[in-house]
Amino acid sequence: MVIPHTIAARRSIKKFTARGVPRPAIGTLLDAAILAPNHRLTRPWHFYVLGSESRYAYGFAVGERKARKLADLEAARTLRETVAAEHRDLPCMIAIAIAQNENPEIREEDYAATMMAIENLALTAVALGLGTHIKTGGVMSDLASRAAVGVAEGERIVAIVNVGEPGELPPPRKRELATAPTTWRP
């Protein structure tokens, strides 16, 4: 697949088939991820491939955050359990973390490199006929989600990447042309 076509074909997949992702395919994704450019060759990333128990625990943490917004205790319990089960049933879930460097410049470079590693992983998934859904946000620092992933002290979860065979491929979203946010300077 030509790179521009691979980039254009990438979508956030929200529904996967039940088919698991073979370990060699996960290895291929991770091998592509670590080819990302990283200043000073810090190789700042740490990948956590979550098994069904860890996925369930992570989903329970996500569900708990959502359930706190509900007044109905039974609805909150059902929501927690539903979200946990949905995460357990994902074909593959990879948490990507970085060590928090004390130097703010290196910390920023490491974050940027890790996001490029995640994009390498996502584009390689497309080339393998797989899909991804990259998740970020406040839940990454939640103590229960950190425990579910098993991140080390001093590590920060940058993203969770759900991986699997697309069960449904959403249509491409309309995007503005690159000319809009581009300024050519003399």
mmCIF file of C-alpha atoms in Angstrom:
data_model
loop_
_atom_site.group_PDB
_atom_site.id
_atom_site.type_symbol
_atom_site.label_atom_id
_atom_site.label_comp_id
_atom_site.label_asym_id
_atom_site.label_seq_id
_atom_site.Cartn_x
_atom_site.Cartn_y
_atom_site.Cartn_z
ATOM 1 C CA MET A 1 0.000 0.000 0.000
ATOM 2 C CA VAL A 2 1.341 3.442 -0.858
ATOM 3 C CA ILE A 3 1.822 5.631 2.228
ATOM 4 C CA PRO A 4 -0.614 8.427 1.258
ATOM 5 C CA HIS A 5 -3.297 5.795 0.563
ATOM 6 C CA THR A 6 -2.597 4.076 3.882
ATOM 7 C CA ILE A 7 -2.928 7.394 5.697
ATOM 8 C CA ALA A 8 -6.190 8.153 3.888
ATOM 9 C CA ALA A 9 -7.543 4.651 4.673
ATOM 10 C CA ARG A 10 -6.930 4.916 8.431
ATOM 11 C CA ARG A 11 -10.110 5.300 10.477
ATOM 12 C CA SER A 12 -11.027 5.175 14.143
ATOM 13 C CA ILE A 13 -12.696 1.794 14.384
ATOM 14 C CA LYS A 14 -15.318 1.552 17.095
ATOM 15 C CA LYS A 15 -16.693 -1.897 16.247
ATOM 16 C CA PHE A 16 -14.415 -4.888 15.795
ATOM 17 C CA THR A 17 -15.137 -8.487 14.889
ATOM 18 C CA ALA A 18 -14.652 -11.053 17.664
ATOM 19 C CA ARG A 19 -11.569 -12.439 15.925
ATOM 20 C CA GLY A 20 -8.436 -12.082 18.061
ATOM 21 C CA VAL A 21 -5.260 -10.439 16.837
ATOM 22 C CA PRO A 22 -2.471 -13.016 16.474
ATOM 23 C CA ARG A 23 0.619 -12.401 18.590
ATOM 24 C CA PRO A 24 2.903 -12.128 15.500
ATOM 25 C CA ALA A 25 0.675 -9.350 14.132
ATOM 26 C CA ILE A 26 0.899 -7.508 17.469
ATOM 27 C CA GLY A 27 4.667 -7.934 17.272
ATOM 28 C CA THR A 28 4.666 -6.409 13.787
ATOM 29 C CA LEU A 29 2.683 -3.413 15.074
ATOM 30 C CA LEU A 30 5.094 -2.873 17.957
ATOM 31 C CA ASP A 31 8.141 -3.306 15.714
ATOM 32 C CA ALA A 32 6.764 -0.560 13.469
ATOM 33 C CA ALA A 33 6.002 1.662 16.455
ATOM 34 C CA ILE A 34 9.581 1.663 17.720
ATOM 35 C CA LEU A 35 10.845 2.875 14.339
ATOM 36 C CA ALA A 36 9.413 6.305 15.150
ATOM 37 C CA PRO A 37 11.939 9.122 15.273
ATOM 38 C CA ASN A 38 12.968 9.943 18.815
ATOM 39 C CA HIS A 39 15.323 12.754 19.684
ATOM 40 C CA ARG A 40 18.457 11.644 21.531
ATOM 41 C CA LEU A 41 17.359 8.061 20.826
ATOM 42 C CA THR A 42 15.654 7.913 24.195
ATOM 43 C CA ARG A 43 13.221 5.187 23.052
ATOM 44 C CA PRO A 44 10.835 6.516 25.695
ATOM 45 C CA TRP A 45 7.874 4.214 25.121
ATOM 46 C CA HIS A 46 6.710 1.193 27.033
ATOM 47 C CA PHE A 47 3.996 -1.018 25.561
ATOM 48 C CA TYR A 48 1.547 -2.980 27.707
ATOM 49 C CA VAL A 49 -0.449 -5.573 25.761
ATOM 50 C CA LEU A 50 -3.474 -6.203 27.955
ATOM 51 C CA GLY A 51 -5.017 -9.624 28.409
ATOM 52 C CA SER A 52 -8.731 -10.107 29.040
ATOM 53 C CA GLU A 53 -8.472 -9.603 32.834
ATOM 54 C CA SER A 54 -6.519 -6.365 32.434
ATOM 55 C CA ARG A 55 -8.903 -5.165 29.719
ATOM 56 C CA TYR A 56 -11.825 -5.879 32.037
ATOM 57 C CA ALA A 57 -10.187 -4.001 34.934
ATOM 58 C CA TYR A 58 -9.374 -1.057 32.681
ATOM 59 C CA GLY A 59 -12.939 -1.038 31.345
ATOM 60 C CA PHE A 60 -14.261 -1.146 34.896
ATOM 61 C CA ALA A 61 -12.201 1.993 35.681
ATOM 62 C CA VAL A 62 -13.632 3.712 32.586
ATOM 63 C CA GLY A 63 -17.135 2.584 33.546
ATOM 64 C CA GLU A 64 -16.668 3.851 37.099
ATOM 65 C CA ARG A 65 -15.786 7.318 35.804
ATOM 66 C CA LYS A 66 -18.926 7.317 33.640
ATOM 67 C CA ALA A 67 -21.113 5.858 36.413
ATOM 68 C CA ARG A 68 -20.220 8.680 38.830
ATOM 69 C CA LYS A 69 -22.358 10.972 36.683
ATOM 70 C CA LEU A 70 -25.491 8.882 37.294
ATOM 71 C CA ALA A 71 -27.800 9.314 40.269
ATOM 72 C CA ASP A 72 -29.482 5.924 39.795
ATOM 73 C CA LEU A 73 -27.270 3.358 41.603
ATOM 74 C CA GLU A 74 -28.599 0.391 39.626
ATOM 75 C CA ALA A 75 -28.013 2.193 36.319
ATOM 76 C CA ALA A 76 -24.498 3.067 37.497
ATOM 77 C CA ARG A 77 -23.768 -0.577 38.389
ATOM 78 C CA THR A 78 -25.076 -1.742 35.004
ATOM 79 C CA LEU A 79 -23.012 0.876 33.192
ATOM 80 C CA ARG A 80 -19.793 -0.127 35.010
ATOM 81 C CA GLU A 81 -20.355 -3.778 34.207
ATOM 82 C CA THR A 82 -21.297 -3.107 30.576
ATOM 83 C CA VAL A 83 -18.230 -0.942 29.905
ATOM 84 C CA ALA A 84 -15.961 -3.466 31.655
ATOM 85 C CA ALA A 85 -17.375 -6.347 29.577
ATOM 86 C CA GLU A 86 -17.006 -4.343 26.343
ATOM 87 C CA HIS A 87 -13.325 -3.775 27.105
ATOM 88 C CA ARG A 88 -12.786 -7.435 28.048
ATOM 89 C CA ASP A 89 -14.276 -8.465 24.713
ATOM 90 C CA LEU A 90 -11.959 -6.277 22.603
ATOM 91 C CA PRO A 91 -9.685 -8.321 20.324
ATOM 92 C CA CYS A 92 -6.562 -6.469 21.467
ATOM 93 C CA MET A 93 -5.772 -3.490 23.652
ATOM 94 C CA ILE A 94 -2.348 -1.879 23.938
ATOM 95 C CA ALA A 95 -1.483 0.784 26.496
ATOM 96 C CA ILE A 96 1.440 3.009 25.551
ATOM 97 C CA ALA A 97 3.275 4.734 28.366
ATOM 98 C CA ILE A 98 6.365 6.892 28.746
ATOM 99 C CA ALA A 99 8.742 7.483 31.611
ATOM 100 C CA GLN A 100 8.315 11.013 32.910
ATOM 101 C CA ASN A 101 11.699 12.664 32.447
ATOM 102 C CA GLU A 102 12.509 15.464 34.888
ATOM 103 C CA ASN A 103 13.811 17.644 32.050
ATOM 104 C CA PRO A 104 10.754 19.412 30.505
ATOM 105 C CA GLU A 105 12.380 19.594 27.063
ATOM 106 C CA ILE A 106 13.117 15.868 26.980
ATOM 107 C CA ARG A 107 9.656 15.112 28.421
ATOM 108 C CA GLU A 108 8.058 17.033 25.519
ATOM 109 C CA GLU A 109 10.289 15.344 22.935
ATOM 110 C CA ASP A 110 9.500 11.918 24.411
ATOM 111 C CA TYR A 111 5.755 12.614 24.263
ATOM 112 C CA ALA A 112 6.017 13.698 20.619
ATOM 113 C CA ALA A 113 8.066 10.619 19.737
ATOM 114 C CA THR A 114 5.545 8.362 21.457
ATOM 115 C CA MET A 115 2.664 9.885 19.527
ATOM 116 C CA MET A 116 4.622 9.231 16.301
ATOM 117 C CA ALA A 117 5.119 5.638 17.449
ATOM 118 C CA ILE A 118 1.360 5.344 17.930
ATOM 119 C CA GLU A 119 0.769 6.646 14.396
ATOM 120 C CA ASN A 120 3.287 4.105 13.032
ATOM 121 C CA LEU A 121 1.347 1.398 14.863
ATOM 122 C CA ALA A 122 -2.002 2.634 13.498
ATOM 123 C CA LEU A 123 -0.768 2.860 9.901
ATOM 124 C CA THR A 124 0.839 -0.575 10.077
ATOM 125 C CA ALA A 125 -2.473 -1.943 11.341
ATOM 126 C CA VAL A 126 -4.180 -0.588 8.206
ATOM 127 C CA ALA A 127 -1.543 -2.260 6.029
ATOM 128 C CA LEU A 128 -2.252 -5.570 7.836
ATOM 129 C CA GLY A 129 -6.016 -5.239 7.335
ATOM 130 C CA LEU A 130 -6.589 -4.295 10.966
ATOM 131 C CA GLY A 131 -8.158 -1.230 12.489
ATOM 132 C CA THR A 132 -7.374 0.866 15.535
ATOM 133 C CA HIS A 133 -9.089 3.243 17.892
ATOM 134 C CA ILE A 134 -6.691 5.548 19.739
ATOM 135 C CA LYS A 135 -8.015 6.665 23.116
ATOM 136 C CA THR A 136 -6.582 9.466 25.270
ATOM 137 C CA GLY A 137 -7.911 11.611 28.080
ATOM 138 C CA GLY A 138 -8.265 11.958 31.814
ATOM 139 C CA VAL A 139 -8.794 8.262 32.431
ATOM 140 C CA MET A 140 -5.106 7.738 31.592
ATOM 141 C CA SER A 141 -4.134 9.193 34.977
ATOM 142 C CA ASP A 142 -6.925 7.488 36.948
ATOM 143 C CA LEU A 143 -5.406 5.311 39.699
ATOM 144 C CA ALA A 144 -7.665 2.347 38.857
ATOM 145 C CA SER A 145 -6.848 2.473 35.141
ATOM 146 C CA ARG A 146 -3.115 2.776 35.923
ATOM 147 C CA ALA A 147 -3.391 -0.267 38.193
ATOM 148 C CA ALA A 148 -5.243 -2.230 35.503
ATOM 149 C CA VAL A 149 -2.481 -1.498 32.989
ATOM 150 C CA GLY A 150 0.260 -2.061 35.551
ATOM 151 C CA VAL A 151 2.298 1.021 34.654
ATOM 152 C CA ALA A 152 5.406 1.599 36.694
ATOM 153 C CA GLU A 153 5.803 4.480 39.112
ATOM 154 C CA GLY A 154 7.011 7.500 37.148
ATOM 155 C CA GLU A 155 5.328 6.376 33.925
ATOM 156 C CA ARG A 156 2.485 8.192 32.235
ATOM 157 C CA ILE A 157 -0.078 6.446 30.020
ATOM 158 C CA VAL A 158 -0.134 8.403 26.758
ATOM 159 C CA ALA A 159 -2.820 6.411 24.956
ATOM 160 C CA ILE A 160 -4.751 3.192 24.779
ATOM 161 C CA VAL A 161 -4.956 1.670 21.312
ATOM 162 C CA ASN A 162 -7.723 -0.832 20.620
ATOM 163 C CA VAL A 163 -6.777 -3.110 17.728
ATOM 164 C CA GLY A 164 -8.725 -5.650 15.745
ATOM 165 C CA GLU A 165 -10.372 -6.631 12.534
ATOM 166 C CA PRO A 166 -12.830 -3.863 11.637
ATOM 167 C CA GLY A 167 -16.420 -4.970 12.104
ATOM 168 C CA GLU A 168 -17.610 -1.746 10.587
ATOM 169 C CA LEU A 169 -15.609 0.734 8.526
ATOM 170 C CA PRO A 170 -16.854 4.289 8.943
ATOM 171 C CA PRO A 171 -16.846 6.520 5.858
ATOM 172 C CA PRO A 172 -14.060 9.081 5.590
ATOM 173 C CA ARG A 173 -14.722 12.395 7.259
ATOM 174 C CA LYS A 174 -14.496 15.537 5.240
ATOM 175 C CA ARG A 175 -11.249 17.319 6.063
ATOM 176 C CA GLU A 176 -10.103 20.786 5.145
ATOM 177 C CA LEU A 177 -7.282 21.028 2.632
ATOM 178 C CA ALA A 178 -3.767 21.582 3.935
ATOM 179 C CA THR A 179 -3.783 25.003 2.294
ATOM 180 C CA ALA A 180 -6.141 26.371 4.975
ATOM 181 C CA PRO A 181 -3.784 26.055 7.966
ATOM 182 C CA THR A 182 -0.639 26.751 5.909
ATOM 183 C CA THR A 183 1.265 30.010 5.645
ATOM 184 C CA TRP A 184 4.118 30.289 3.163
ATOM 185 C CA ARG A 185 6.790 32.661 4.406
ATOM 186 C CA PRO A 186 9.482 34.336 2.279
#
